[in-house]
Each structure stands twice: as structure tokens, then as C-alpha cells.
Amino acid sequence: MEDDAIHANHHIQHRYPAEVRFCALCGTEMEIKVVLPDRKRQRVCPKCGFVFFASPKLVSGCLAVKDGKVLLLKRGIEPEVGAWTFPGGFVEFGEPASETAIRETAEEVGLNVRLGRLLGVYTDVKNAKAQVVVYLAEPISGEARTTEEATEVRYFAPGEIRWNTLAFTSTVDALAEWCESVKAAR
Ligand SMILES: [Zn+2]
């Protein structure tokens, strides 16, 4: 790690996109204009014509299931430090969401997974900027271990999930859907 490496401050990050003022291409202050074809008001650069279409942040993760139990981690970094969720993270520009889920699981808990079906796409009511893609997965190699991002790791049977310790509403929604699918399969 570089000596001047930093952690992103999530309070600052959450000011995006509402407070973006200047053109990302040429630095000119943008103006509000009606843009065709849907006639929505957008920020537009008066100098180069760049239109700032604010779009949601895509997150991708997976529920890695072993012996009927799902892998969760206790978050080591903001936001929601100390709360539990499944491995996942932001989809990088140009990266397929499926690869993000695999990469983040390897980075956060050291586990290599094979993805199964798409469980669903979830929105956190407190952070609608993020849309969370969740796959089912099975571990193929490695053992889940702790990292800076995951201070505890554990597999939970449906009945062992402590719902009031979960990090995000998207975590709750995805796990609830998984529990339902397990029940339905019995
Ligand atoms: Zn511009």
C-alpha cells in the first residue's frame, strides 16, 4: 500500500451526484437544461455540451452457500461497521457484475466461488443510489477468513440469522428471499 493511500470518506461520496457542479470533461460550471427526448432537466456544460446523466451505483455480491448455510461477514469498514452482510462491492467500470461478485468475495473473505443463479436485485431504502445484484454461489476453493473488510466470518443456517444485526435493508431483503427459497425447496 502507498504511504499516502486513503480510505474513501463515505459521507463525502454520498454528496454525489446531487452536488456535482462542474463539467467532468472541461471543468466549466454546468447549467440546468431540458434534454431531449425525455425532456428531463439535467446539468449540461455550456462550453462542451457534456450532459451529466446521474446514474445509480451498481453493487454486486453473492450468497455463498455450504451445507445449507450462508456465508456472512461482519463489516470492518464504513458504512455500517460491525454489522453483518454478504460479500460484495461496487462494480468497476466495464466489469461484468458476475465477475464483481466473484472478485469481491475473494478480496473480502479469501473464498473462491462459482456463481449459480441470480437471486435478485435489491435497493437499500437508505441508499437508493446503490442497486445491489445478488447471486447464489458455492465455494470452490479456499476457506473464508477475516480481512480488513471482514472482521468476522461465519456460515449461518436460515434459523441462525440475527436479523437485527444486518447492515442494509438490501441485506435483509436478499437473505429473506434466500430463506424463502430454502423453505420452498424442502
Ligand atoms: Zn464541458
Coordinates of C-alpha atoms and ligand atoms in Angstrom, one line a residue:
M1 CA 0.0 0.0 0.0
E2 CA 1.3 3.5 -0.8
D3 CA 2.1 5.7 2.2
D4 CA -0.4 8.3 1.1
A5 CA -3.2 5.8 0.4
I6 CA -6.5 6.9 1.8
H7 CA -9.9 5.4 2.6
A8 CA -12.8 7.0 0.7
N9 CA -14.9 9.1 3.1
H10 CA -18.5 7.8 2.6
H11 CA -20.0 11.0 3.9
I12 CA -18.3 12.9 1.1
Q13 CA -19.1 10.2 -1.5
H14 CA -22.8 10.5 -0.7
R15 CA -22.8 14.1 -1.9
Y16 CA -22.6 12.5 -5.4
P17 CA -24.4 13.1 -7.7
A18 CA -26.6 15.8 -6.0
E19 CA -23.7 18.3 -5.6
V20 CA -21.8 17.8 -8.8
R21 CA -21.4 21.3 -10.3
F22 CA -18.6 21.3 -12.8
C23 CA -18.3 19.5 -16.2
A24 CA -16.2 16.3 -15.8
L25 CA -14.7 16.9 -19.2
C26 CA -13.7 20.5 -19.3
G27 CA -14.3 21.9 -15.8
T28 CA -16.9 24.6 -16.8
E29 CA -19.8 25.2 -14.4
M30 CA -22.8 23.3 -15.7
E31 CA -26.3 24.8 -16.3
I32 CA -29.7 23.2 -16.0
K33 CA -31.3 22.5 -19.4
V34 CA -34.2 20.4 -20.6
V35 CA -32.7 17.5 -22.6
L36 CA -34.5 15.5 -25.3
P37 CA -36.0 13.0 -25.9
D38 CA -37.5 12.7 -22.4
R39 CA -37.4 16.4 -21.6
K40 CA -35.9 15.9 -18.2
R41 CA -33.9 18.7 -16.6
Q42 CA -30.2 17.8 -16.5
R43 CA -27.0 19.5 -15.8
V44 CA -25.3 20.4 -19.1
C45 CA -22.0 22.0 -19.8
P46 CA -22.5 25.3 -21.8
K47 CA -19.0 25.0 -23.2
C48 CA -18.5 21.5 -24.5
G49 CA -22.1 20.2 -24.4
F50 CA -21.5 17.3 -22.0
V51 CA -24.7 16.2 -20.3
F52 CA -24.3 14.9 -16.7
F53 CA -26.7 11.9 -16.5
A54 CA -26.6 10.9 -12.9
S55 CA -26.9 7.1 -12.6
P56 CA -27.1 4.7 -9.7
K57 CA -24.0 2.9 -8.3
L58 CA -24.1 -0.8 -9.1
V59 CA -23.1 -3.2 -6.3
S60 CA -22.7 -7.0 -6.9
G61 CA -22.3 -9.7 -4.3
C62 CA -23.3 -13.3 -3.6
L63 CA -24.7 -15.6 -1.0
A64 CA -22.1 -18.4 -0.8
V65 CA -24.0 -21.5 0.5
K66 CA -22.3 -24.5 2.0
D67 CA -24.2 -27.4 3.7
G68 CA -27.3 -25.3 3.7
K69 CA -25.7 -22.4 5.4
V70 CA -24.9 -18.9 4.0
L71 CA -21.6 -17.1 4.4
L72 CA -21.9 -13.7 6.1
L73 CA -19.2 -11.3 7.2
K74 CA -19.0 -8.6 9.9
R75 CA -18.1 -5.3 8.2
G76 CA -14.7 -3.9 9.1
I77 CA -15.1 -0.6 7.1
E78 CA -17.7 2.2 6.9
P79 CA -20.5 2.3 6.3
E80 CA -22.2 0.1 8.9
V81 CA -19.0 -1.1 10.6
G82 CA -19.8 -4.1 12.9
A83 CA -23.0 -5.1 11.1
W84 CA -23.3 -8.3 9.1
T85 CA -23.7 -8.7 5.3
F86 CA -22.7 -11.0 2.5
P87 CA -19.5 -10.3 0.4
G88 CA -20.0 -7.8 -2.4
G89 CA -18.8 -4.4 -3.6
F90 CA -19.0 -1.8 -6.4
V91 CA -19.0 -3.0 -10.0
E92 CA -16.0 -1.4 -11.6
F93 CA -16.4 0.5 -14.9
G94 CA -16.6 -2.1 -17.7
E95 CA -16.6 -5.1 -15.3
P96 CA -19.4 -7.7 -15.6
A97 CA -21.4 -7.8 -12.4
S98 CA -20.9 -11.5 -12.2
E99 CA -17.1 -11.0 -12.1
T100 CA -17.5 -8.4 -9.4
A101 CA -19.3 -10.8 -7.1
I102 CA -16.5 -13.4 -7.6
R103 CA -13.7 -10.8 -7.2
E104 CA -15.2 -9.2 -4.1
T105 CA -15.8 -12.5 -2.4
A106 CA -12.1 -13.4 -3.0
E107 CA -10.9 -10.0 -1.8
E108 CA -13.1 -9.7 1.3
V109 CA -13.0 -13.2 2.7
G110 CA -10.4 -15.1 0.6
L111 CA -13.0 -17.5 -0.8
N112 CA -13.2 -18.6 -4.4
V113 CA -16.8 -19.2 -5.5
R114 CA -18.7 -20.4 -8.6
L115 CA -21.9 -18.4 -9.2
G116 CA -25.3 -20.1 -9.5
R117 CA -28.5 -18.3 -10.4
L118 CA -29.3 -14.7 -9.9
L119 CA -31.2 -14.4 -6.7
G120 CA -32.4 -10.8 -7.3
V121 CA -31.6 -7.1 -7.5
Y122 CA -32.2 -5.1 -4.3
T123 CA -32.4 -1.4 -3.3
D124 CA -31.3 -0.2 0.0
V125 CA -34.0 2.3 1.2
K126 CA -31.4 4.4 2.9
N127 CA -29.1 4.5 -0.1
A128 CA -31.2 4.3 -3.3
K129 CA -28.1 5.4 -5.2
A130 CA -26.9 1.8 -4.9
Q131 CA -28.6 -1.1 -6.6
V132 CA -27.4 -4.5 -5.4
V133 CA -27.2 -7.5 -7.6
V134 CA -27.1 -10.7 -5.6
Y135 CA -26.2 -14.2 -7.0
L136 CA -26.3 -17.5 -5.3
A137 CA -22.9 -19.2 -5.2
E138 CA -21.0 -22.2 -4.0
P139 CA -17.5 -22.2 -2.5
I140 CA -15.0 -24.0 -4.8
S141 CA -11.7 -23.3 -3.0
G142 CA -10.2 -21.5 -0.1
E143 CA -11.6 -21.1 3.4
A144 CA -13.5 -18.0 4.4
R145 CA -11.1 -15.9 6.6
T146 CA -11.1 -12.4 8.1
T147 CA -9.6 -9.4 6.4
E148 CA -9.6 -5.6 7.0
E149 CA -13.0 -5.6 5.4
A150 CA -14.4 -8.6 7.2
T151 CA -13.6 -8.8 11.0
E152 CA -15.6 -12.0 11.5
V153 CA -16.8 -14.6 9.0
R154 CA -19.4 -17.3 9.7
Y155 CA -21.9 -19.6 7.9
F156 CA -25.5 -19.2 9.1
A157 CA -28.4 -21.6 8.7
P158 CA -31.6 -19.8 7.9
G159 CA -32.7 -20.1 11.6
E160 CA -29.4 -18.7 12.9
I161 CA -29.5 -15.3 11.1
R162 CA -29.8 -12.5 13.6
W163 CA -31.9 -10.1 11.6
N164 CA -31.3 -7.1 13.8
T165 CA -27.5 -7.3 13.2
L166 CA -27.7 -7.0 9.4
A167 CA -26.1 -4.0 7.7
F168 CA -28.5 -2.8 5.0
T169 CA -32.2 -3.3 4.0
S170 CA -30.8 -4.9 0.8
T171 CA -29.0 -7.5 3.0
V172 CA -32.3 -8.2 4.9
D173 CA -34.3 -8.5 1.6
A174 CA -31.8 -10.8 -0.1
L175 CA -31.4 -13.1 2.9
A176 CA -35.2 -13.2 3.4
E177 CA -35.6 -14.3 -0.2
W178 CA -32.9 -16.9 0.2
C179 CA -34.6 -18.3 3.4
E180 CA -38.0 -18.4 1.5
S181 CA -36.4 -20.3 -1.4
V182 CA -34.8 -22.8 1.0
K183 CA -38.1 -23.4 2.7
A184 CA -39.9 -23.8 -0.6
A185 CA -37.3 -26.4 -1.8
R186 CA -37.9 -28.6 1.2
Ligands
ZN1 ZN -17.6 20.8 -20.6

